[in-house]
Structures are given as C-alpha cells and as structure tokens.
XYZ file of C-alpha atoms in Angstrom:
727
model
C 5.815 -8.707 50.787
C 2.228 -8.231 52.117
C 0.389 -11.680 52.939
C 3.670 -13.585 53.061
C 2.762 -14.688 49.675
C 5.691 -15.495 47.360
C 5.916 -14.495 43.626
C 6.280 -17.618 41.248
C 7.644 -17.655 38.124
C 6.065 -20.812 36.758
C 2.977 -19.537 34.561
C 1.733 -17.087 37.290
C 0.333 -16.863 40.470
C -0.819 -14.287 42.709
C 1.148 -13.294 45.716
C -0.753 -12.152 48.977
C -3.857 -13.045 50.446
C -6.223 -14.984 48.315
C -9.022 -12.320 49.853
C -7.216 -9.882 46.816
C -7.264 -12.244 44.045
C -10.295 -10.608 41.816
C -10.971 -14.043 40.517
C -13.528 -14.408 43.675
C -13.167 -15.046 47.189
C -11.213 -17.645 48.417
C -9.643 -18.539 44.371
C -5.822 -18.303 43.957
C -5.497 -17.125 40.348
C -2.925 -19.727 39.112
C -2.204 -21.415 36.014
C -2.304 -25.334 36.952
C 0.190 -27.254 35.601
C -1.350 -29.465 32.901
C -0.009 -33.534 32.182
C 1.966 -33.314 28.931
C 2.506 -35.550 25.998
C 6.363 -36.102 23.992
C 5.576 -32.874 22.100
C 4.028 -30.642 24.636
C 0.853 -30.972 24.199
C -2.079 -31.217 26.944
C -2.917 -34.450 26.926
C -6.667 -34.136 27.588
C -9.207 -32.976 24.658
C -9.223 -34.182 21.070
C -5.877 -35.854 20.012
C -4.114 -37.283 16.408
C -1.888 -39.906 16.494
C 0.621 -40.745 13.381
C 2.869 -43.497 14.844
C 6.349 -43.509 13.658
C 6.611 -39.808 13.722
C 8.022 -36.986 16.223
C 5.725 -34.999 18.246
C 2.955 -37.082 17.250
C -0.203 -35.559 19.077
C -1.897 -32.547 18.089
C -4.845 -30.879 19.517
C -7.657 -29.468 17.432
C -7.981 -26.913 19.716
C -4.854 -25.536 18.904
C -5.100 -25.849 15.008
C -8.380 -24.300 14.505
C -7.611 -20.616 14.622
C -3.872 -21.407 13.951
C -2.197 -18.997 11.413
C -0.139 -20.139 8.769
C 2.220 -18.810 6.441
C 2.190 -21.319 3.614
C -0.182 -21.844 0.966
C -3.144 -24.484 1.005
C -2.630 -27.083 -1.774
C -4.203 -30.163 -0.102
C -2.892 -33.890 0.303
C -2.743 -34.382 -3.297
C -0.772 -31.269 -3.676
C 2.504 -32.406 -2.091
C 5.388 -31.594 -4.221
C 3.615 -30.427 -7.112
C 5.501 -28.859 -9.681
C 5.375 -25.572 -7.896
C 6.496 -26.583 -4.425
C 9.580 -29.377 -6.232
C 12.053 -26.297 -5.891
C 11.634 -26.698 -1.938
C 9.991 -30.010 -0.834
C 8.652 -29.640 2.147
C 10.795 -27.700 4.407
C 11.275 -27.856 7.901
C 9.397 -24.766 9.454
C 11.179 -22.063 11.338
C 9.109 -20.739 14.608
C 11.525 -20.174 17.211
C 13.297 -17.593 15.493
C 11.126 -16.197 13.516
C 10.519 -11.882 14.348
C 6.936 -12.696 12.827
C 4.123 -12.873 15.815
C 1.824 -14.634 13.713
C 4.792 -16.939 12.655
C 5.875 -17.725 16.597
C 2.528 -18.075 18.061
C 1.575 -20.799 15.074
C -0.021 -23.570 16.949
C 0.522 -25.867 13.895
C 2.642 -28.771 14.816
C 4.991 -30.177 12.588
C 4.750 -33.673 10.890
C 8.503 -33.980 10.298
C 10.792 -37.101 9.923
C 14.200 -37.658 8.790
C 15.365 -39.942 6.254
C 17.507 -39.782 3.468
C 15.105 -39.334 0.975
C 11.534 -38.375 3.270
C 9.450 -38.694 0.076
C 10.265 -42.382 -1.940
C 12.357 -43.396 0.667
C 11.170 -47.053 2.071
C 12.209 -46.393 5.330
C 9.623 -42.972 5.471
C 7.956 -43.267 8.140
C 4.771 -41.462 6.836
C 4.182 -43.629 4.169
C 4.770 -47.281 5.839
C 2.998 -46.065 9.182
C -0.119 -43.921 7.216
C -2.474 -46.675 7.315
C -2.207 -46.739 11.214
C -3.355 -43.464 11.226
C -5.751 -43.178 14.631
C -8.168 -40.310 14.595
C -8.963 -40.364 18.606
C -12.182 -37.703 18.115
C -15.590 -37.416 19.705
C -17.269 -38.032 16.731
C -16.729 -41.306 14.105
C -13.627 -41.668 12.687
C -14.155 -40.971 8.995
C -13.489 -44.003 6.382
C -10.754 -42.649 3.411
C -12.701 -45.043 1.511
C -15.534 -43.874 1.694
C -17.080 -41.996 -1.246
C -16.815 -38.694 0.107
C -13.095 -38.930 0.381
C -13.103 -39.640 -3.464
C -12.465 -36.005 -5.679
C -15.625 -35.146 -7.589
C -14.972 -36.323 -11.072
C -12.350 -38.751 -10.389
C -12.510 -42.512 -10.406
C -12.385 -44.692 -7.154
C -8.796 -45.406 -6.579
C -8.191 -49.523 -6.679
C -5.343 -49.509 -4.400
C -7.614 -47.455 -1.861
C -10.528 -50.133 -2.143
C -8.445 -52.991 -1.771
C -5.808 -52.218 0.452
C -7.602 -50.437 3.592
C -3.800 -49.617 5.393
C -2.773 -47.791 2.134
C 0.727 -49.694 1.439
C 1.407 -47.129 -1.376
C 2.292 -44.098 -1.649
C -0.882 -41.291 -1.690
C 0.664 -38.081 -2.274
C 1.522 -37.568 -5.885
C 5.235 -36.206 -5.608
C 7.414 -36.021 -8.671
C 9.436 -38.653 -7.150
C 6.811 -41.109 -6.245
C 5.632 -43.667 -9.404
C 2.064 -45.378 -9.548
C -1.669 -45.205 -10.765
C -2.473 -43.677 -7.310
C -1.162 -39.880 -8.455
C -3.314 -39.918 -11.869
C -6.215 -40.422 -10.344
C -6.331 -37.056 -8.617
C -7.761 -34.083 -10.069
C -5.499 -30.933 -9.713
C -6.861 -28.736 -7.299
C -8.725 -31.850 -5.277
C -8.139 -32.714 -1.653
C -8.349 -36.404 -0.264
C -9.656 -34.736 2.900
C -12.804 -33.431 1.579
C -15.315 -34.353 -1.201
C -13.944 -31.907 -3.813
C -11.039 -28.846 -3.833
C -11.741 -26.389 -0.970
C -13.683 -23.415 -3.080
C -16.367 -26.345 -3.522
C -16.396 -28.159 -0.457
C -20.020 -28.153 1.464
C -18.248 -27.652 4.811
C -16.162 -24.348 3.429
C -16.977 -21.700 2.175
C -13.967 -19.396 -0.045
C -13.269 -16.262 2.266
C -13.267 -19.031 5.368
C -10.898 -21.392 3.816
C -7.308 -21.273 4.945
C -5.480 -19.889 2.316
C -6.671 -16.255 2.580
C -6.087 -16.141 6.053
C -2.628 -16.919 5.826
C -2.046 -14.574 2.816
C -2.373 -11.730 5.035
C -0.018 -12.472 7.323
C 3.675 -11.753 7.748
C 5.957 -13.562 5.515
C 8.895 -15.974 7.380
C 12.286 -13.848 6.863
C 13.372 -17.305 6.163
C 11.945 -17.462 2.693
C 14.328 -15.459 1.127
C 17.466 -17.058 2.331
C 16.431 -20.870 1.778
C 18.391 -23.103 -0.496
C 17.853 -23.204 -3.940
C 19.047 -26.354 -5.319
C 17.200 -29.628 -5.185
C 20.599 -31.263 -3.262
C 19.904 -28.836 -0.282
C 16.210 -29.381 0.027
C 15.199 -30.388 3.827
C 12.597 -32.126 5.271
C 8.956 -32.704 4.409
C 6.557 -31.101 6.298
C 2.932 -31.986 6.912
C 0.606 -29.100 8.290
C -3.057 -30.074 9.023
C -5.665 -27.249 10.005
C -9.356 -28.151 10.470
C -12.077 -25.992 9.701
C -15.660 -26.467 9.804
C -15.553 -29.858 10.352
C -13.200 -30.466 6.965
C -9.324 -31.593 7.780
C -6.814 -29.952 5.250
C -3.471 -31.441 4.973
C -1.064 -29.365 3.010
C 2.756 -29.079 2.811
C 4.594 -26.384 4.201
C 6.583 -24.780 1.564
C 8.693 -22.520 3.747
C 12.293 -22.873 2.965
C 14.473 -24.032 6.015
C 16.622 -21.643 7.679
C 20.506 -21.351 7.331
C 21.630 -22.945 10.395
C 23.044 -20.122 12.563
C 20.662 -17.861 11.783
C 18.781 -16.165 14.644
C 15.845 -13.269 14.293
C 14.453 -11.622 16.929
C 11.515 -12.845 18.792
C 9.041 -10.257 18.169
C 9.236 -6.728 16.229
C 12.471 -4.463 16.686
C 12.674 -1.383 14.856
C 15.941 -1.116 12.898
C 17.715 2.105 12.317
C 17.977 4.029 9.548
C 19.481 2.317 6.577
C 22.817 4.347 5.805
C 22.506 5.280 2.272
C 19.742 7.314 3.261
C 20.558 8.084 6.999
C 23.745 10.591 4.881
C 21.432 12.190 2.487
C 19.213 13.154 5.392
C 19.423 17.391 5.370
C 18.073 17.520 9.241
C 20.272 15.455 11.941
C 16.794 15.835 14.470
C 14.647 13.747 12.321
C 11.921 11.450 14.266
C 12.900 8.139 14.385
C 9.360 6.418 14.828
C 7.737 8.182 12.471
C 7.884 9.898 9.089
C 9.454 13.848 8.260
C 7.009 16.551 9.122
C 7.486 17.499 5.668
C 6.096 14.559 4.105
C 3.690 14.317 6.615
C 2.431 17.620 6.195
C 2.400 17.369 2.823
C 0.164 14.446 2.521
C -2.137 16.088 5.740
C -3.015 18.829 3.377
C -3.562 16.296 0.422
C -5.805 14.692 2.342
C -7.833 17.735 3.502
C -8.200 19.418 -0.026
C -9.279 15.126 -1.106
C -11.948 16.225 1.534
C -12.914 19.382 0.961
C -16.977 20.502 0.397
C -18.718 23.565 0.041
C -21.387 24.933 1.539
C -24.495 24.449 -0.548
C -26.387 27.208 0.750
C -23.720 29.949 0.374
C -22.817 28.838 -3.452
C -26.415 28.010 -5.453
C -23.911 28.459 -8.526
C -23.014 25.013 -8.181
C -25.025 22.257 -8.683
C -25.206 19.194 -6.062
C -25.103 16.420 -8.691
C -23.532 16.610 -12.092
C -24.116 13.230 -14.252
C -22.295 10.609 -11.712
C -20.833 12.933 -10.104
C -21.604 14.882 -7.093
C -19.388 16.890 -3.770
C -18.649 19.481 -6.244
C -15.922 21.746 -5.013
C -14.658 24.723 -7.110
C -10.821 24.660 -7.690
C -10.500 28.279 -8.982
C -12.035 30.979 -7.922
C -15.410 31.188 -9.483
C -16.066 34.964 -10.996
C -19.559 36.570 -11.026
C -21.363 36.398 -14.114
C -21.210 39.754 -15.279
C -16.886 39.280 -14.836
C -16.341 36.050 -16.685
C -13.979 35.921 -19.504
C -13.034 33.682 -21.841
C -9.347 31.901 -21.615
C -6.285 33.080 -23.444
C -6.017 29.176 -24.284
C -9.548 27.598 -24.875
C -11.423 30.691 -26.462
C -14.086 29.749 -23.914
C -15.314 30.335 -20.362
C -14.298 27.591 -18.616
C -14.101 26.610 -14.507
C -12.666 23.490 -12.821
C -13.952 21.700 -10.129
C -13.424 18.601 -7.926
C -16.297 15.920 -7.645
C -16.808 12.518 -6.348
C -17.890 10.189 -8.950
C -20.921 7.993 -7.470
C -19.526 5.005 -9.623
C -16.238 4.202 -7.879
C -16.414 6.725 -5.053
C -13.224 8.068 -6.311
C -12.352 12.063 -6.757
C -12.089 13.142 -10.145
C -11.234 16.754 -11.847
C -13.936 17.958 -14.168
C -13.171 20.921 -16.527
C -16.143 22.503 -17.603
C -16.678 24.202 -20.686
C -19.519 27.028 -20.484
C -22.004 27.316 -23.291
C -20.458 24.215 -25.668
C -22.386 22.317 -27.335
C -21.468 18.995 -29.057
C -23.185 19.028 -32.434
C -21.323 15.759 -33.294
C -20.093 12.407 -31.201
C -17.562 11.625 -33.873
C -14.913 13.514 -32.045
C -15.730 10.654 -29.133
C -12.702 8.533 -31.340
C -9.891 10.835 -30.344
C -11.206 11.215 -26.689
C -11.141 7.337 -26.586
C -7.419 7.146 -27.404
C -6.622 9.633 -25.094
C -7.965 7.309 -22.502
C -5.458 5.530 -23.159
C -2.365 7.369 -22.720
C -0.958 6.224 -19.037
C 1.994 8.473 -17.994
C 3.560 9.732 -15.036
C 3.776 13.238 -16.451
C 0.289 13.660 -18.022
C -2.901 13.718 -15.999
C -5.163 11.338 -17.557
C -8.516 11.680 -19.437
C -11.284 9.667 -17.625
C -14.400 10.392 -19.869
C -16.038 13.670 -21.368
C -19.918 14.431 -21.292
C -22.409 16.962 -21.965
C -24.907 18.506 -19.158
C -27.058 21.037 -18.314
C -26.696 20.575 -14.664
C -25.215 24.213 -14.636
C -28.076 25.850 -16.355
C -26.625 25.656 -19.720
C -25.503 23.311 -22.579
C -21.828 22.809 -20.648
C -18.900 19.962 -22.063
C -17.191 18.433 -19.476
C -13.640 16.979 -19.420
C -13.266 14.452 -16.262
C -9.431 13.822 -15.504
C -7.594 12.259 -12.426
C -7.536 14.581 -9.064
C -3.973 15.429 -7.859
C -4.733 17.129 -4.460
C -2.354 20.002 -3.630
C -1.039 20.184 -7.198
C -0.694 24.003 -8.683
C 0.410 25.421 -11.884
C 3.574 26.145 -12.965
C 2.415 29.668 -13.554
C 1.697 30.301 -10.335
C 4.374 28.757 -9.006
C 7.374 30.449 -11.038
C 5.434 32.992 -13.158
C 3.421 35.079 -10.308
C 6.067 37.356 -9.602
C 5.614 40.845 -11.391
C 9.005 42.324 -10.374
C 10.062 39.420 -12.149
C 9.534 40.786 -15.785
C 11.393 44.064 -14.539
C 14.362 43.304 -16.577
C 12.475 43.145 -19.812
C 10.338 46.254 -19.384
C 11.104 49.305 -21.875
C 12.719 52.137 -19.870
C 11.831 55.732 -19.813
C 13.927 58.081 -20.714
C 16.968 59.012 -17.981
C 16.229 55.285 -16.295
C 19.225 53.088 -15.745
C 18.630 49.633 -16.738
C 19.268 46.936 -14.067
C 21.754 44.534 -13.784
C 20.583 40.841 -15.430
C 19.683 38.617 -13.262
C 21.531 35.667 -12.272
C 21.441 31.851 -11.424
C 20.283 31.623 -7.620
C 19.931 35.146 -7.673
C 16.843 35.727 -9.659
C 16.911 32.945 -12.174
C 15.996 29.017 -11.481
C 19.117 26.436 -11.004
C 19.805 24.821 -14.037
C 19.338 21.086 -12.886
C 15.848 22.108 -11.975
C 15.493 23.170 -15.532
C 16.484 20.404 -16.624
C 13.982 18.222 -14.512
C 11.346 19.702 -16.163
C 13.155 19.032 -19.781
C 13.293 15.514 -19.351
C 9.608 15.344 -17.810
C 7.728 17.444 -20.355
C 9.934 15.684 -23.019
C 9.132 12.271 -21.899
C 5.262 13.492 -21.842
C 5.337 14.569 -25.558
C 7.132 11.095 -26.579
C 4.400 9.468 -25.209
C 1.499 11.330 -26.574
C 3.699 11.741 -30.020
C 4.001 8.133 -30.260
C 0.250 7.320 -29.647
C -0.647 9.334 -33.122
C -1.892 12.557 -31.072
C -0.796 16.099 -30.134
C -0.947 18.167 -26.467
C -1.525 20.995 -27.497
C -1.567 22.422 -24.148
C 2.216 22.860 -23.464
C 1.425 25.899 -21.749
C 2.570 27.203 -18.039
C -1.195 27.507 -17.352
C -1.695 23.945 -18.299
C 1.338 22.282 -16.554
C 0.642 20.684 -13.110
C 3.568 20.578 -10.414
C 3.041 18.105 -7.391
C 5.139 18.451 -4.504
C 8.827 20.074 -5.510
C 9.667 18.805 -8.909
C 6.602 16.673 -10.253
C 5.362 17.765 -13.567
C 1.925 16.755 -15.284
C 0.552 18.079 -18.166
C -2.926 19.013 -17.750
C -6.558 19.648 -20.199
C -4.995 16.962 -22.783
C -7.604 16.380 -25.189
C -9.730 19.764 -24.678
C -8.382 20.857 -27.860
C -9.333 18.363 -29.888
C -12.787 17.911 -29.202
C -13.147 22.184 -29.288
C -11.636 22.658 -32.798
C -13.264 18.780 -33.901
C -14.043 19.608 -37.981
C -16.618 17.238 -38.897
C -16.031 17.829 -42.606
C -12.156 16.094 -42.802
C -12.624 12.706 -43.915
C -9.103 11.616 -41.966
C -9.250 13.507 -38.353
C -6.050 12.126 -37.687
C -4.594 14.187 -40.909
C -3.345 17.693 -39.159
C -1.686 15.714 -35.905
C 1.963 15.883 -37.703
C 1.553 19.616 -37.896
C 0.346 19.820 -34.190
C 3.377 17.811 -33.096
C 5.713 20.375 -34.549
C 3.458 22.963 -32.748
C 4.215 21.105 -29.624
C 7.636 21.392 -29.949
C 7.890 25.117 -30.350
C 5.159 25.319 -26.956
C 7.930 23.751 -25.304
C 10.824 26.008 -26.247
C 8.872 28.241 -25.363
C 8.447 27.157 -21.853
C 12.094 26.317 -21.450
C 13.218 29.854 -22.635
C 10.165 31.347 -19.763
C 11.844 29.274 -17.035
C 15.411 30.205 -17.948
C 14.406 34.148 -17.661
C 11.879 33.196 -14.929
C 9.206 35.586 -16.960
C 6.638 35.221 -19.515
C 7.731 38.665 -21.249
C 11.211 36.914 -22.192
C 8.923 34.569 -24.833
C 7.704 37.536 -26.626
C 9.244 38.295 -29.649
C 10.519 41.972 -29.482
C 12.471 40.481 -26.410
C 13.613 36.792 -27.626
C 17.259 37.978 -28.518
C 17.795 39.804 -24.903
C 16.526 36.509 -23.360
C 18.903 34.543 -25.466
C 21.912 36.279 -24.134
C 20.493 36.171 -20.672
C 20.467 32.542 -21.233
C 23.877 32.298 -22.714
C 25.414 34.106 -20.059
C 23.708 31.943 -17.071
C 23.153 28.673 -18.691
C 25.278 26.323 -20.451
C 25.628 25.907 -24.365
C 23.260 22.426 -24.555
C 20.405 24.401 -22.779
C 20.466 27.196 -25.212
C 21.127 24.880 -28.459
C 18.086 23.149 -27.154
C 16.125 25.853 -26.764
C 17.187 27.119 -30.476
C 16.429 23.716 -31.727
C 12.967 23.927 -30.434
C 11.945 27.274 -31.678
C 13.636 27.519 -35.041
C 12.053 26.441 -38.170
C 12.913 23.695 -39.736
C 12.405 22.112 -43.438
C 11.990 18.488 -41.964
C 9.373 17.413 -39.672
C 11.072 17.261 -36.147
C 10.735 14.869 -33.410
C 10.862 14.644 -29.566
C 13.721 12.416 -29.930
C 16.144 14.742 -31.654
C 16.561 16.308 -28.128
C 17.497 13.194 -26.335
C 21.291 13.981 -27.421
C 20.954 17.384 -26.352
C 19.526 16.157 -22.747
C 22.459 13.230 -22.889
C 23.395 12.465 -19.501
C 20.953 14.541 -17.286
C 18.795 12.002 -17.923
C 20.904 9.882 -15.498
C 20.926 12.714 -13.000
C 17.485 13.086 -12.816
C 16.600 9.322 -12.388
C 19.308 9.098 -9.951
C 17.636 11.973 -8.526
C 14.065 10.374 -8.035
C 15.409 7.073 -6.759
C 16.781 8.956 -4.164
C 13.568 10.448 -3.627
C 12.030 6.729 -3.673
C 14.688 5.822 -0.932
C 13.827 8.280 1.611
C 9.974 7.834 1.108
C 10.445 4.275 1.724
C 12.366 4.874 5.144
C 9.745 7.301 5.945
C 7.213 4.264 5.114
C 9.395 2.079 7.188
C 8.758 3.782 10.114
C 4.966 3.515 10.082
C 4.811 0.009 8.600
C 3.799 -1.402 12.008
C 1.861 1.735 13.428
C -1.280 -0.205 12.082
C -0.632 -3.199 13.674
C -0.287 -1.489 17.512
C -2.954 0.405 16.580
C -5.502 -2.456 16.438
C -3.424 -4.101 19.717
C -4.414 -1.153 21.419
C -8.213 -1.244 19.986
C -8.388 -4.676 21.155
C -7.127 -3.631 24.458
C -9.536 -0.665 25.086
C -12.836 -2.747 24.259
C -11.668 -4.925 26.978
C -10.695 -2.873 30.175
C -13.331 -0.879 32.214
C -16.103 -2.444 30.704
C -18.635 -1.591 32.467
C -20.985 -4.687 31.977
C -20.923 -7.808 30.126
C -23.496 -10.399 29.844
C -25.111 -8.690 32.642
C -21.578 -9.166 34.797
C -20.831 -5.818 36.325
C -17.118 -7.129 37.730
C -15.997 -9.086 34.034
C -13.296 -6.821 33.209
C -12.291 -7.076 37.279
C -11.824 -10.754 36.942
C -9.987 -13.647 35.593
C -8.442 -13.322 32.514
C -9.665 -9.451 32.152
C -7.828 -8.345 35.166
C -4.415 -9.804 33.927
C -5.066 -7.181 30.741
C -6.180 -4.446 32.987
C -2.611 -4.432 35.138
C -1.038 -4.786 31.749
C -2.629 -1.964 30.975
C -1.026 0.028 33.788
C 2.195 -1.272 33.036
C 1.963 0.147 29.909
C 0.793 3.302 30.599
C 0.599 4.202 34.697
C 4.464 3.208 35.956
C 5.523 6.237 37.832
C 9.213 7.003 39.170
C 10.575 6.290 42.200
C 9.396 10.162 43.245
C 6.127 9.483 42.104
C 5.929 11.271 38.384
C 4.527 9.980 35.568
C 7.331 7.614 33.987
C 6.402 8.147 29.936
C 8.736 5.847 27.445
C 7.363 5.873 24.337
C 9.887 2.966 23.351
C 8.824 1.030 26.603
C 4.764 0.907 25.251
C 6.324 -0.206 21.363
C 8.733 -2.922 22.956
C 5.573 -4.381 25.430
C 2.936 -4.185 22.316
C 5.239 -5.885 20.049
C 6.101 -8.437 22.976
C 2.369 -9.017 23.559
C 1.463 -9.739 20.212
C 4.698 -12.138 19.055
C 3.665 -13.734 22.877
C 7.278 -14.005 23.728
C 8.543 -16.222 27.138
C 9.489 -13.435 28.436
C 8.511 -12.475 31.866
C 7.097 -9.432 33.298
C 5.646 -8.651 37.012
C 2.257 -7.161 37.348
C 1.659 -5.073 40.515
C -1.819 -4.366 41.858
C -3.253 -0.922 42.211
C -2.642 -1.413 46.242
C 0.592 -2.793 45.552
C -0.454 -6.121 47.775
C -0.235 -8.687 44.636
C 2.250 -9.132 42.329
C 1.444 -11.341 39.850
C 4.742 -12.673 37.265
C 3.245 -14.099 33.903
C 4.879 -14.396 30.689
C 4.169 -12.283 27.494
C 2.586 -15.749 25.809
C 0.159 -15.955 28.728
C -1.102 -12.493 28.540
C -1.430 -12.906 24.612
C -3.487 -15.901 25.392
C -5.670 -14.064 27.719
C -5.916 -11.358 25.288
C -6.465 -13.512 22.625
C -9.563 -15.403 24.142
C -11.163 -12.502 26.304
C -11.312 -10.705 22.848
C -13.297 -13.610 20.793
C -15.535 -14.124 23.590
C -16.262 -10.051 23.008
C -16.601 -10.798 19.357
C -18.661 -13.799 19.268
C -20.929 -11.875 21.647
C -21.616 -8.789 19.140
C -21.704 -11.052 16.420
C -23.736 -13.615 18.007
C -27.687 -13.937 18.197
C -29.014 -11.502 20.232
C-alpha cells in the first residue's frame, strides 16, 4: 500500500501519507476512541444518572433527535388502561428490520423484578428520590409549581417528602391517593399536557414524529396475556428544554426471533407467484402493464388544452377551471341531441378550485332551471356511494358557455371508456341480425370466444350492475341511465354507472306533490334496461335487442350460453303482474357471485404484491436526494472545499462506492441490487464495515455504515439548518 499506511478496522482511519487526507495538511482522519460509560455512552456531555438501574447514563445529545416507535403518554400515563395489556415491554433494537428503530438514540430504563411496578424491590420507585440530573442548567425542582399539572391540586406527598417514597405512576396495580391528583393527559415533567406546554408545539412534540416511522415487527408477535408481560421500560426525550418520560408499549419479542438488521426485499409471495401469467416479470418494480395503465391515467388527469385554439371552451366555469373536453366537440351547426336525454350534451374534465381535485362536468346545453325543488333529489343522489356508480357531487347553472347551461359535476375516473365503445363499436358484429338480400346466404351464428363474449365476463358485468341497482333502489331512487353509452369500464372489467340523477332533474315535474311517487315505476324500467344490456352483451350486438330480432337473439343465447343466463334475460325482459326487485335475480346469479369475489380478491393480491415492490422506493429516493445535495457542492458558507473535507469526503467516497465501481478489466460495474443493498444498510446504520478507496488509490478508509450514517445525518442537518436559518 502506498505510504506504508495500515488499514484499520476500529472506527475508520486513513491509510497513506497524511498529506493525502482531505481533512487538511498533516491531519489524520481517524475516529478517536472516547471514554465510555457502563452503558456504552461517552462520559463527556450532559449525563442523566439513575442509581440502581442498568445503563444509568444517557446523553441529551443522543435523545434530542431520536426516533421513537411508541406513543407518548407522559409520566402520569405509565400503565394507563390502554397500556395495561402490554405493561412496559422490553424494547427490541438489535434485531429490528426498521432503520428508525435500529438507530434509536433512546436508552432503556429496565430493571428485573418479579413485579416491576408494584414490587417493593423496584429500583425505579425506591431510588427515584435519588434522581440526579447533571446538566449545565440548574436542576429543576420536582416540587415547584411548574411541575404541578394545571387544574390539579398540589400533592401532599410531593410537598412533604422530597425523596418520593410513594410511587408517582398511576399504574392499575398501584394504590394511593397520588394517582387521583393527576389529570388525564397531564405530565409531571411540564406545566400541562404537551399540547398546552409553553415549551413545545403540537407539530414538534415527540408523538407526531414517532408515528411517521416504521413500526417494530415485534408489535405483531408480542404476548397477549397478562402473565406474559415483560419488564417495564421508561423512555425519556428532551424537546425544547422540556423533558418527557413515557412508557414503551412495544411488546417484547419472542425468544429466538431474529429480524434483518436492514431492509431486505423478500421474494414474491407463492400464492401470487403461481398465478402470474408472465414468468419474466420485473422483480424490483411493478408490472409493466399496471405501470402503463397508471401512467395513462396520470397523463389524462393532467391533460390541458391550448386556450387560443379552443376559444369555445371557457377558462373557468363557476368554481372549476382548466376545462378539457373528454368528447369531441362538433361545430355548432352539427350538434345533435343525444338519444338518451333529448338535449345536446358535452363532457369536460375540470379542476375544482375549492379542493384542487379533478371532476367530470356533464353540460346540458340550453337548459334553463326554473325551479330548485329538484335539488331535493340531487341531495339524495349525493349520498349514494358505491363502487359501481359514479358519484354525483353537485349541480349548478352557468352562463359561461354563452347560454343557459345546466352542469352536473361527477367524480372523474381517468382512462375510463364506455361499454358502447368497448364492446359495440364493431359494425361487422351486427351482420348476423341484418336482413339478407335475395340470393345471399345467411352466415353461421357466432360462437363463444369466436365473435361472442365469454360467459364469465357477462356474469361479472351482471354482478356489478345489479349491485349498483340494489344500492340505488334501496335509497328510494331509480337509475334511469342503464344504457351501454352511460356505463363506464375502467381497466379490464370494472364497471361504473354514469350520469345518474340527470333524468331526475331534466324531467322534474313541479306540479306533483310527491316527487318520489313514480320511483317504483322507474325502478321496473331499470330492470328491463338491465335485461337489454345483458342481451346485447350476450349477442355482442345492439341489433339483437331490437324487437324484430328478439327471437333470433334468444336462440343465439340458448345455443351458446347456460340456461341460467337465458332465464335471467327472460325474467328481466318479461312484464310481470307484480313489482319485481333486483333481489329476485340473486338466486339466478347463485355461486357465480363467489367467483366474482374470488377474482376480485386475487386481483387485489396481485396489486398488493406490485405495491410491495415499490413501497421502499420513496425512502431510497429521499436518501439519494439528500446525498445529492451534499456531494460535489461547489461552496458552502464561503468554503469552496467544504464538500471535499471532513465527513463530506467520506460521503463522496461512498458515492463512488455506490455508482462508480469498475471491474478488473476497467469496465463499469453496474449492479442495481448492490446500490439498493448499500442504501438500505446506510439508512439502518448497520455495524458492517466497508472499505472506501480514494480516486487516486493512495488511501483506503475502513468505515462502518453506522459511521457513514452519522456523517450523513450531521452533514444534512448542517445544510438544512443553514437553509432554514436567518440569512
């Protein structure tokens, strides 16, 4: 090795001549061993000593910026009813797979006793009076007025006995009058609860910071019986000059449990791996098909138009802006009334300025709303929330388009297409039902998977449409838009009934006293419309539902599909003397409902597995973003060599270790698994050692990932402090 320097493994040291160290001329970049206390903490700094307890020294510097996984409850919350199930379990740190738990700066206040709370031999309560805080500031007086919760009387035991002979923690197993004097949510370490303390604000209190981190895996495997409860753990954190004590309600790990010390990607779950149709699916990222579908939805959601080329589209309508036509807008002289509503309609995507969410606006051209009593029905539609119906949000009138227009605002589902465009857009599909000229031979009837839809797909549609009708009819309303042009398909088989409530407003009769009197009649019409939709799907042609083709269409259904599907269509299309209900077709659906449920859950398993591949990508991106703000920074606080000295130099070499390695032949060595693994180890701060080689290959530094994490955190905090501090 150049310069005769030795590679050392204790901390990290620079091997090579001293002049090669970027820390400065004649400076050896080495981590000096510090005197350690009995708990492994440095002896310098501010210390907290608790006699009679293991690991009795804690540094405030390590506690201020620590991450915690348990919930904050204050001193008086120890052993509260919420924590009675797991009374102060011992914290697991060495075997956690969460980086935030592995690098916890909080130390455990543990003591072994048969009853760690109520036992007379408890070192916590017997020696709590000897608590000494060695700090630069004057030690607080526990009997002072600021330590008494607001609204609670001063405790006589505290005023008379400075050594705290009786327990101060209102554990269910403790008796005495001291517990009654503590108000719920109050802390003995501050004047009131953390949300009312003058030293701390709600957004900087320990609780919100702990909630945002990865849970301990032992939480789901801890003991459930009171006999299995482990030792109590008291945690301490100092924020804004106020010291908080709280219990760690993390269950103790089962003996023999070992978790990875950093994030590791598990293999695909077997129940998903065996159902995957593609064997070469990517292992680190979601499937390309799902990714492309999501990207298309995002593109449609963010699409905008050039306002100069579309002067007929207003820039703002009521509280909506950024209108984008979802349907081709014909010239004014070629606009035709729709066959459904008997009005000219148009559809736009728009963003609501109140919540900045995209919505679908259905405009009814030239409609003047003369009475607002119909809003009663609109309010009823707003309450309909169903997975197979597009929710109506509001109805309003506007003159932004140059006329009196009525606008219905619905939830926007990007990438959805109508059933008409998906299944009935092929003109050749109607050839079986068209009349033949003299001498022409009739073509053979279509078959399943050869011109006709599979029966499983039709039943999937029936289950979803009947489910939507059941919810609408139960609410006392009628759909009235059960038409292929008003049914949206998202993805492969997901259906949603669109344009609900439009007919109720357009055909509202102000002369009627009971505006819901005709709803049973409309509900019967919904069932007939459902039967027509199912028959059209079975024939794969809208010509099959015409009156003159009904007999031929039913013969086609009898030949190619089951008798249950034929009976369902006949039941829906046949007039009955009694009122029918959508619940009547449930026996005809039968066990096919479970098939649909099973397919939905299997689809959910596949999507969850794809989500698991991407769940860590955001965390790794944040690591790379922080690393990018440090490496190669031209100048910081007027120091052009800041990024090349001290801790920053280690991070620069680590960046080269990540991305710039080469093979023995000098070619770039690119390995994604190496990059992901090293970043996960950095985030966790594992004690594993790596060697970092300088670019001139004259210096080799042996460091641990925990050293790199310390350098990484301190350097980024320095940058962040300068960015948020005063100029």
